[in-house]
mmCIF file of C-alpha atoms in Angstrom:
data_model
loop_
_atom_site.group_PDB
_atom_site.id
_atom_site.type_symbol
_atom_site.label_atom_id
_atom_site.label_comp_id
_atom_site.label_asym_id
_atom_site.label_seq_id
_atom_site.Cartn_x
_atom_site.Cartn_y
_atom_site.Cartn_z
ATOM 1 C CA MET A 11 2.647 -20.311 2.922
ATOM 2 C CA ASP A 12 3.075 -19.587 6.731
ATOM 3 C CA SER A 13 5.888 -17.392 6.144
ATOM 4 C CA TRP A 14 4.258 -15.586 3.638
ATOM 5 C CA ILE A 15 1.316 -15.009 5.969
ATOM 6 C CA THR A 16 3.713 -14.060 8.795
ATOM 7 C CA ARG A 17 5.249 -11.231 7.061
ATOM 8 C CA ILE A 18 2.232 -9.814 6.321
ATOM 9 C CA ASN A 19 1.082 -10.082 9.568
ATOM 10 C CA GLU A 20 4.641 -8.606 10.760
ATOM 11 C CA ALA A 21 3.870 -5.815 8.565
ATOM 12 C CA MET A 22 0.187 -5.232 10.526
ATOM 13 C CA ASP A 23 2.030 -5.541 13.711
ATOM 14 C CA TYR A 24 3.909 -2.882 12.734
ATOM 15 C CA ILE A 25 1.066 -0.430 11.250
ATOM 16 C CA GLU A 26 -0.207 -0.891 14.996
ATOM 17 C CA ALA A 27 2.539 -0.182 16.615
ATOM 18 C CA HIS A 28 3.533 3.246 14.512
ATOM 19 C CA LEU A 29 -0.192 4.724 14.403
ATOM 20 C CA SER A 30 1.236 7.819 15.733
ATOM 21 C CA GLU A 31 4.036 7.756 13.624
ATOM 22 C CA GLU A 32 4.785 8.054 10.064
ATOM 23 C CA ILE A 33 3.873 4.457 8.026
ATOM 24 C CA THR A 34 5.457 4.299 4.484
ATOM 25 C CA PRO A 35 4.963 1.608 2.063
ATOM 26 C CA GLN A 36 8.176 1.206 1.526
ATOM 27 C CA ARG A 37 9.146 0.003 4.892
ATOM 28 C CA LEU A 38 5.849 -2.595 5.063
ATOM 29 C CA ALA A 39 7.344 -3.788 1.954
ATOM 30 C CA GLN A 40 10.610 -4.771 3.501
ATOM 31 C CA ILE A 41 9.540 -6.129 6.774
ATOM 32 C CA ALA A 42 7.089 -8.619 3.883
ATOM 33 C CA CYS A 43 9.920 -9.214 1.823
ATOM 34 C CA CYS A 44 8.827 -7.187 -1.529
ATOM 35 C CA SER A 45 8.471 -4.247 -3.518
ATOM 36 C CA PRO A 46 6.414 -1.556 -2.256
ATOM 37 C CA PHE A 47 3.926 -1.861 -5.249
ATOM 38 C CA HIS A 48 3.742 -5.607 -4.909
ATOM 39 C CA PHE A 49 3.087 -5.018 -0.881
ATOM 40 C CA GLN A 50 0.284 -2.176 -1.557
ATOM 41 C CA ARG A 51 -1.146 -4.509 -4.202
ATOM 42 C CA MET A 52 -1.702 -7.579 -2.446
ATOM 43 C CA PHE A 53 -2.800 -5.605 0.917
ATOM 44 C CA ALA A 54 -5.421 -3.876 -1.326
ATOM 45 C CA TYR A 55 -6.263 -7.653 -2.871
ATOM 46 C CA MET A 56 -6.300 -9.259 0.550
ATOM 47 C CA ALA A 57 -7.999 -6.469 2.405
ATOM 48 C CA ASP A 58 -10.455 -4.960 -0.191
ATOM 49 C CA VAL A 59 -9.155 -1.586 1.012
ATOM 50 C CA PRO A 60 -6.138 0.492 -0.423
ATOM 51 C CA LEU A 61 -3.095 0.570 2.610
ATOM 52 C CA ALA A 62 -3.322 4.423 3.329
ATOM 53 C CA GLU A 63 -7.346 4.255 3.873
ATOM 54 C CA TYR A 64 -6.841 1.177 5.929
ATOM 55 C CA VAL A 65 -4.201 3.080 8.136
ATOM 56 C CA ARG A 66 -6.612 6.151 8.394
ATOM 57 C CA ARG A 67 -9.560 4.186 9.078
ATOM 58 C CA ARG A 68 -7.208 3.035 12.217
ATOM 59 C CA ARG A 69 -5.742 6.102 13.513
ATOM 60 C CA MET A 70 -9.174 7.886 13.060
ATOM 61 C CA SER A 71 -10.743 4.788 15.421
ATOM 62 C CA LEU A 72 -7.888 5.609 18.055
ATOM 63 C CA ALA A 73 -8.487 9.287 17.541
ATOM 64 C CA ALA A 74 -12.293 8.836 18.454
ATOM 65 C CA VAL A 75 -11.397 7.259 21.511
ATOM 66 C CA ASP A 76 -8.926 9.698 22.109
ATOM 67 C CA LEU A 77 -11.125 12.219 21.949
ATOM 68 C CA GLN A 78 -13.857 10.447 24.418
ATOM 69 C CA ASN A 79 -10.873 10.630 26.831
ATOM 70 C CA GLY A 80 -10.690 14.603 26.806
ATOM 71 C CA MET A 81 -7.738 14.589 24.208
ATOM 72 C CA THR A 82 -8.347 18.356 22.331
ATOM 73 C CA VAL A 83 -8.428 17.998 18.491
ATOM 74 C CA LEU A 84 -5.252 19.990 17.895
ATOM 75 C CA ASP A 85 -3.193 17.042 20.245
ATOM 76 C CA ALA A 86 -5.235 14.295 18.088
ATOM 77 C CA ALA A 87 -4.092 15.970 15.219
ATOM 78 C CA LEU A 88 -0.771 16.470 16.197
ATOM 79 C CA LYS A 89 -0.670 12.354 17.616
ATOM 80 C CA TYR A 90 -1.879 10.980 14.366
ATOM 81 C CA GLY A 91 0.364 13.026 11.905
ATOM 82 C CA TYR A 92 -1.773 15.944 10.582
ATOM 83 C CA ALA A 93 -0.447 19.491 9.699
ATOM 84 C CA SER A 94 -3.119 20.956 10.868
ATOM 85 C CA PRO A 95 -6.662 20.495 12.650
ATOM 86 C CA THR A 96 -8.598 21.103 9.849
ATOM 87 C CA ALA A 97 -6.537 18.272 8.205
ATOM 88 C CA PHE A 98 -7.645 16.075 10.780
ATOM 89 C CA ASN A 99 -11.374 17.523 10.867
ATOM 90 C CA ARG A 100 -11.585 16.254 7.607
ATOM 91 C CA ALA A 101 -10.011 12.980 7.972
ATOM 92 C CA PHE A 102 -12.057 12.416 10.893
ATOM 93 C CA GLN A 103 -15.524 13.278 9.335
ATOM 94 C CA GLY A 104 -14.671 10.929 6.221
ATOM 95 C CA VAL A 105 -14.394 8.338 8.708
ATOM 96 C CA HIS A 106 -17.008 8.626 10.736
ATOM 97 C CA GLY A 107 -19.702 10.672 9.354
ATOM 98 C CA ALA A 108 -19.084 13.544 11.743
ATOM 99 C CA PRO A 109 -16.413 16.289 13.177
ATOM 100 C CA PRO A 110 -14.557 15.793 16.028
ATOM 101 C CA SER A 111 -16.266 18.000 18.072
ATOM 102 C CA ALA A 112 -19.677 15.017 17.956
ATOM 103 C CA ALA A 113 -16.710 12.509 19.718
ATOM 104 C CA GLN A 114 -15.669 14.751 22.577
ATOM 105 C CA LYS A 115 -20.008 15.708 23.494
ATOM 106 C CA GLY A 116 -20.896 12.454 23.143
ATOM 107 C CA GLY A 117 -24.188 10.520 22.211
ATOM 108 C CA PHE A 118 -22.898 10.011 18.527
ATOM 109 C CA THR A 119 -22.666 6.913 16.788
ATOM 110 C CA LEU A 120 -18.823 6.597 15.413
ATOM 111 C CA LYS A 121 -17.636 3.674 14.289
ATOM 112 C CA SER A 122 -14.183 1.383 14.873
ATOM 113 C CA PHE A 123 -12.309 -0.542 12.555
ATOM 114 C CA PRO A 124 -10.332 -3.134 14.338
ATOM 115 C CA PRO A 125 -6.993 -4.531 13.179
ATOM 116 C CA ILE A 126 -7.208 -6.638 10.130
ATOM 117 C CA ARG A 127 -4.811 -10.261 11.151
ATOM 118 C CA PHE A 128 -4.885 -12.177 8.000
ATOM 119 C CA ARG A 129 -5.279 -16.353 7.955
ATOM 120 C CA LEU A 130 -4.899 -19.129 5.738
ATOM 121 C CA THR A 131 -8.288 -20.182 4.137
ATOM 122 C CA VAL A 132 -9.028 -22.380 1.438
ATOM 123 C CA SER A 133 -10.278 -20.636 -1.744
ATOM 124 C CA GLY A 134 -10.219 -21.559 -5.357
ATOM 125 C CA GLY A 135 -11.114 -24.855 -6.656
ATOM 126 C CA GLU A 136 -11.510 -23.194 -10.659
ATOM 127 C CA GLU A 137 -8.877 -23.870 -12.611
ATOM 128 C CA LEU A 138 -6.278 -21.351 -13.160
ATOM 129 C CA SER A 139 -4.167 -22.072 -15.891
ATOM 130 C CA TYR A 140 -0.287 -21.025 -16.250
ATOM 131 C CA ARG A 141 3.126 -21.321 -17.687
ATOM 132 C CA VAL A 142 6.873 -20.529 -15.994
ATOM 133 C CA GLN A 143 9.500 -19.122 -18.112
ATOM 134 C CA GLU A 144 12.671 -17.394 -18.799
ATOM 135 C CA HIS A 145 12.449 -14.009 -21.208
ATOM 136 C CA GLY A 146 14.899 -11.199 -21.515
ATOM 137 C CA PRO A 147 16.323 -8.707 -21.091
ATOM 138 C CA TRP A 148 14.007 -6.841 -23.498
ATOM 139 C CA ARG A 149 13.067 -3.618 -24.224
ATOM 140 C CA ILE A 150 9.860 -1.989 -24.544
ATOM 141 C CA VAL A 151 8.949 1.423 -26.923
ATOM 142 C CA GLY A 152 5.591 3.664 -25.596
ATOM 143 C CA LEU A 153 3.655 5.920 -24.129
ATOM 144 C CA GLY A 154 4.174 6.665 -20.162
ATOM 145 C CA ALA A 155 2.944 8.407 -17.489
ATOM 146 C CA PRO A 156 4.288 8.733 -13.815
ATOM 147 C CA LEU A 157 2.892 6.706 -11.266
ATOM 148 C CA SER A 158 2.544 7.586 -7.177
ATOM 149 C CA ASN A 159 4.680 5.132 -5.093
ATOM 150 C CA ARG A 160 1.068 5.506 -3.211
ATOM 151 C CA LEU A 161 -0.951 2.620 -4.957
ATOM 152 C CA GLU A 162 -4.260 4.266 -4.761
ATOM 153 C CA GLU A 163 -2.978 7.558 -6.016
ATOM 154 C CA ASN A 164 -3.316 5.942 -9.562
ATOM 155 C CA PHE A 165 -6.767 4.555 -9.794
ATOM 156 C CA ALA A 166 -7.224 7.301 -12.420
ATOM 157 C CA VAL A 167 -3.578 7.232 -14.133
ATOM 158 C CA VAL A 168 -3.641 4.287 -15.977
ATOM 159 C CA PRO A 169 -7.413 4.410 -17.498
ATOM 160 C CA GLY A 170 -6.759 8.535 -18.759
ATOM 161 C CA LEU A 171 -3.429 7.389 -20.524
ATOM 162 C CA PHE A 172 -5.537 4.696 -22.646
ATOM 163 C CA GLU A 173 -7.847 7.672 -23.340
ATOM 164 C CA ARG A 174 -5.085 9.734 -24.578
ATOM 165 C CA ALA A 175 -3.456 6.575 -25.973
ATOM 166 C CA ALA A 176 -6.614 6.091 -28.198
ATOM 167 C CA LYS A 177 -7.703 9.863 -29.012
ATOM 168 C CA GLU A 178 -3.988 10.817 -29.942
ATOM 169 C CA ASN A 179 -4.355 7.487 -32.423
ATOM 170 C CA VAL A 180 -1.315 6.436 -30.686
ATOM 171 C CA PHE A 181 -1.677 2.340 -31.062
ATOM 172 C CA PRO A 182 -1.206 2.029 -35.053
ATOM 173 C CA ARG A 183 2.170 3.932 -34.451
ATOM 174 C CA LEU A 184 3.321 1.804 -32.135
ATOM 175 C CA PHE A 185 2.432 -1.702 -33.891
ATOM 176 C CA ALA A 186 4.313 -0.443 -36.520
ATOM 177 C CA LEU A 187 7.092 -0.200 -34.123
ATOM 178 C CA MET A 188 7.012 -3.888 -32.462
ATOM 179 C CA ASP A 189 9.807 -6.356 -33.858
ATOM 180 C CA GLY A 190 10.235 -8.274 -29.963
ATOM 181 C CA ARG A 191 8.091 -10.681 -27.976
ATOM 182 C CA PRO A 192 5.568 -11.140 -26.766
ATOM 183 C CA CYS A 193 3.461 -9.782 -29.633
ATOM 184 C CA GLY A 194 0.592 -7.394 -28.121
ATOM 185 C CA LEU A 195 -0.260 -4.147 -26.735
ATOM 186 C CA LEU A 196 1.484 -4.000 -23.448
ATOM 187 C CA GLY A 197 0.597 -2.305 -20.135
ATOM 188 C CA VAL A 198 3.664 -2.310 -18.167
ATOM 189 C CA SER A 199 3.593 -1.410 -14.309
ATOM 190 C CA ALA A 200 7.394 -0.076 -13.963
ATOM 191 C CA CYS A 201 7.474 0.465 -10.090
ATOM 192 C CA VAL A 202 10.967 -0.880 -8.906
ATOM 193 C CA GLY A 203 13.162 0.960 -6.865
ATOM 194 C CA GLU A 204 11.774 3.599 -4.978
ATOM 195 C CA ASP A 205 11.452 6.211 -7.408
ATOM 196 C CA ARG A 206 10.476 7.187 -10.935
ATOM 197 C CA TRP A 207 7.292 4.423 -11.136
ATOM 198 C CA ARG A 208 6.088 4.674 -14.608
ATOM 199 C CA TYR A 209 2.936 2.745 -16.341
ATOM 200 C CA VAL A 210 3.743 2.172 -19.973
ATOM 201 C CA ILE A 211 1.483 1.315 -23.041
ATOM 202 C CA GLY A 212 3.887 0.009 -26.090
ATOM 203 C CA VAL A 213 5.364 -2.668 -27.665
ATOM 204 C CA ALA A 214 8.465 -4.830 -27.476
ATOM 205 C CA SER A 215 10.911 -3.310 -29.452
ATOM 206 C CA GLY A 216 14.641 -2.575 -30.559
ATOM 207 C CA ARG A 217 13.821 0.342 -32.474
ATOM 208 C CA PRO A 218 14.380 3.991 -31.580
ATOM 209 C CA ALA A 219 11.300 5.479 -29.433
ATOM 210 C CA PRO A 220 9.966 8.595 -31.462
ATOM 211 C CA GLU A 221 8.498 11.678 -29.843
ATOM 212 C CA PRO A 222 6.327 11.376 -27.253
ATOM 213 C CA PHE A 223 7.047 7.468 -26.847
ATOM 214 C CA GLU A 224 9.761 6.684 -24.548
ATOM 215 C CA ALA A 225 11.728 3.465 -24.293
ATOM 216 C CA LEU A 226 11.813 1.200 -21.067
ATOM 217 C CA GLU A 227 14.630 -1.526 -20.119
ATOM 218 C CA ILE A 228 12.862 -4.828 -18.415
ATOM 219 C CA PRO A 229 15.740 -6.997 -17.203
ATOM 220 C CA ALA A 230 16.150 -11.004 -17.598
ATOM 221 C CA ALA A 231 13.860 -12.929 -15.374
ATOM 222 C CA THR A 232 11.726 -15.629 -14.748
ATOM 223 C CA TRP A 233 8.028 -15.288 -15.252
ATOM 224 C CA ALA A 234 4.771 -16.684 -14.329
ATOM 225 C CA ILE A 235 2.124 -16.077 -17.441
ATOM 226 C CA PHE A 236 -1.378 -16.214 -16.853
ATOM 227 C CA SER A 237 -3.557 -16.667 -19.809
ATOM 228 C CA GLY A 238 -7.171 -15.200 -19.904
ATOM 229 C CA ARG A 239 -10.503 -14.243 -21.514
ATOM 230 C CA GLY A 240 -13.129 -11.448 -20.912
ATOM 231 C CA PRO A 241 -14.335 -7.652 -20.338
ATOM 232 C CA ALA A 242 -11.907 -5.185 -19.654
ATOM 233 C CA SER A 243 -12.228 -5.797 -15.617
ATOM 234 C CA ALA A 244 -11.460 -9.759 -16.257
ATOM 235 C CA ILE A 245 -7.775 -9.051 -15.987
ATOM 236 C CA GLN A 246 -8.113 -7.269 -12.609
ATOM 237 C CA ALA A 247 -10.136 -10.629 -11.622
ATOM 238 C CA LEU A 248 -7.219 -12.501 -12.893
ATOM 239 C CA GLU A 249 -4.787 -10.602 -11.086
ATOM 240 C CA LYS A 250 -6.893 -10.685 -7.764
ATOM 241 C CA ARG A 251 -6.886 -14.643 -8.127
ATOM 242 C CA ILE A 252 -3.133 -14.426 -8.790
ATOM 243 C CA VAL A 253 -2.518 -12.867 -5.373
ATOM 244 C CA LEU A 254 -4.663 -14.611 -3.713
ATOM 245 C CA GLU A 255 -5.071 -18.169 -4.723
ATOM 246 C CA TRP A 256 -1.882 -19.207 -6.590
ATOM 247 C CA LEU A 257 0.692 -16.875 -4.969
ATOM 248 C CA PRO A 258 0.721 -18.037 -1.288
ATOM 249 C CA THR A 259 1.260 -21.697 -2.017
ATOM 250 C CA SER A 260 3.103 -21.621 -5.518
ATOM 251 C CA GLY A 261 6.909 -21.903 -3.773
ATOM 252 C CA TYR A 262 7.463 -18.563 -5.576
ATOM 253 C CA GLU A 263 7.330 -14.926 -4.658
ATOM 254 C CA TYR A 264 7.638 -11.583 -6.625
ATOM 255 C CA ALA A 265 10.831 -10.496 -8.306
ATOM 256 C CA ASP A 266 12.182 -7.063 -8.907
ATOM 257 C CA ALA A 267 11.002 -6.447 -12.245
ATOM 258 C CA PRO A 268 8.165 -5.167 -13.605
ATOM 259 C CA ASP A 269 4.866 -6.348 -13.945
ATOM 260 C CA VAL A 270 3.505 -6.967 -17.690
ATOM 261 C CA GLU A 271 -0.205 -7.488 -19.258
ATOM 262 C CA VAL A 272 0.008 -8.639 -22.053
ATOM 263 C CA TYR A 273 -3.544 -7.573 -24.486
ATOM 264 C CA LEU A 274 -3.479 -10.116 -27.851
ATOM 265 C CA ASN A 275 -6.589 -8.573 -29.296
ATOM 266 C CA ASP A 276 -8.749 -5.138 -29.284
ATOM 267 C CA ASP A 277 -11.823 -6.834 -28.368
ATOM 268 C CA PRO A 278 -12.866 -4.776 -25.365
ATOM 269 C CA GLN A 279 -15.726 -6.908 -24.719
ATOM 270 C CA ASN A 280 -13.964 -10.336 -25.254
ATOM 271 C CA ALA A 281 -10.674 -9.406 -24.891
ATOM 272 C CA GLU A 282 -7.891 -12.137 -24.807
ATOM 273 C CA PHE A 283 -4.810 -11.445 -22.351
ATOM 274 C CA GLU A 284 -2.077 -12.901 -20.101
ATOM 275 C CA VAL A 285 0.043 -11.527 -17.360
ATOM 276 C CA TRP A 286 3.215 -12.028 -16.551
ATOM 277 C CA ILE A 287 4.324 -11.695 -13.040
ATOM 278 C CA PRO A 288 8.094 -11.833 -12.209
ATOM 279 C CA VAL A 289 8.521 -14.480 -9.874
ATOM 280 C CA ALA A 290 11.692 -16.103 -7.842
ATOM 281 C CA GLN A 291 12.349 -19.125 -6.100
ATOM 282 C CA LYS A 292 10.591 -18.492 -2.345
ATOM 283 C CA THR A 293 13.281 -18.522 0.840
ATOM 284 C CA ALA A 294 13.686 -18.848 3.949
ATOM 285 C CA GLU A 295 14.114 -15.241 4.550
ATOM 286 C CA CYS A 296 14.489 -11.992 2.991
#
């Protein structure tokens, strides 16, 4: 647990040391010893703010001090990586609720967002049922959409894909192709590697993928599988508990494979589902 927290805080230290330079999820994930997808998700759950927004708030906090100390708007924009004063003005106003000129003139209430440090805290207490098992390799056939490697840009992608699937009557066609396990409708976040991140709604199937479907190969892996029940929001609540309560003390860490959500029924008010997290035994170093 201590090493996990230490690595996350080392990533926070890197952010602070490079606020006037480009900061990528890939570099932070490398420091934290996980994939960019998993780092961004862990960070959002732990900090209650997306990674890119946290970096923006930190930059604008320091920019306000620089402007108060006489720095020009153009110099501040260049220092914090903005291509133009217009883009910088928009970011500054989004954080402080006022243009940079307000900081230069003084007398306006600005906001300061201090650096985040993570600590071990005792939480939970509520039962969290899971099993660990080997599975795969396996293949999914389904409807896919590209994802950005900046996680917060994907908030509309997944709901939009489900809406498209319902509108085009995709689900019966998918279930007709299902011939493998796990049984049920699958939501797969295939965010492994540096590019071609995708979200796929599909089923386990060895059959050819007819248009407009695509095939996705999932490698053999060890999976921590968590069961849940409830409304649509319950699956996100379960995933947050997995990251914050189970993973840090489990003896496991994220492995390099997609995350899978398994929907066992189609009742939106009382869904039954499983969350499949790829894991590996935790090592002392990356």
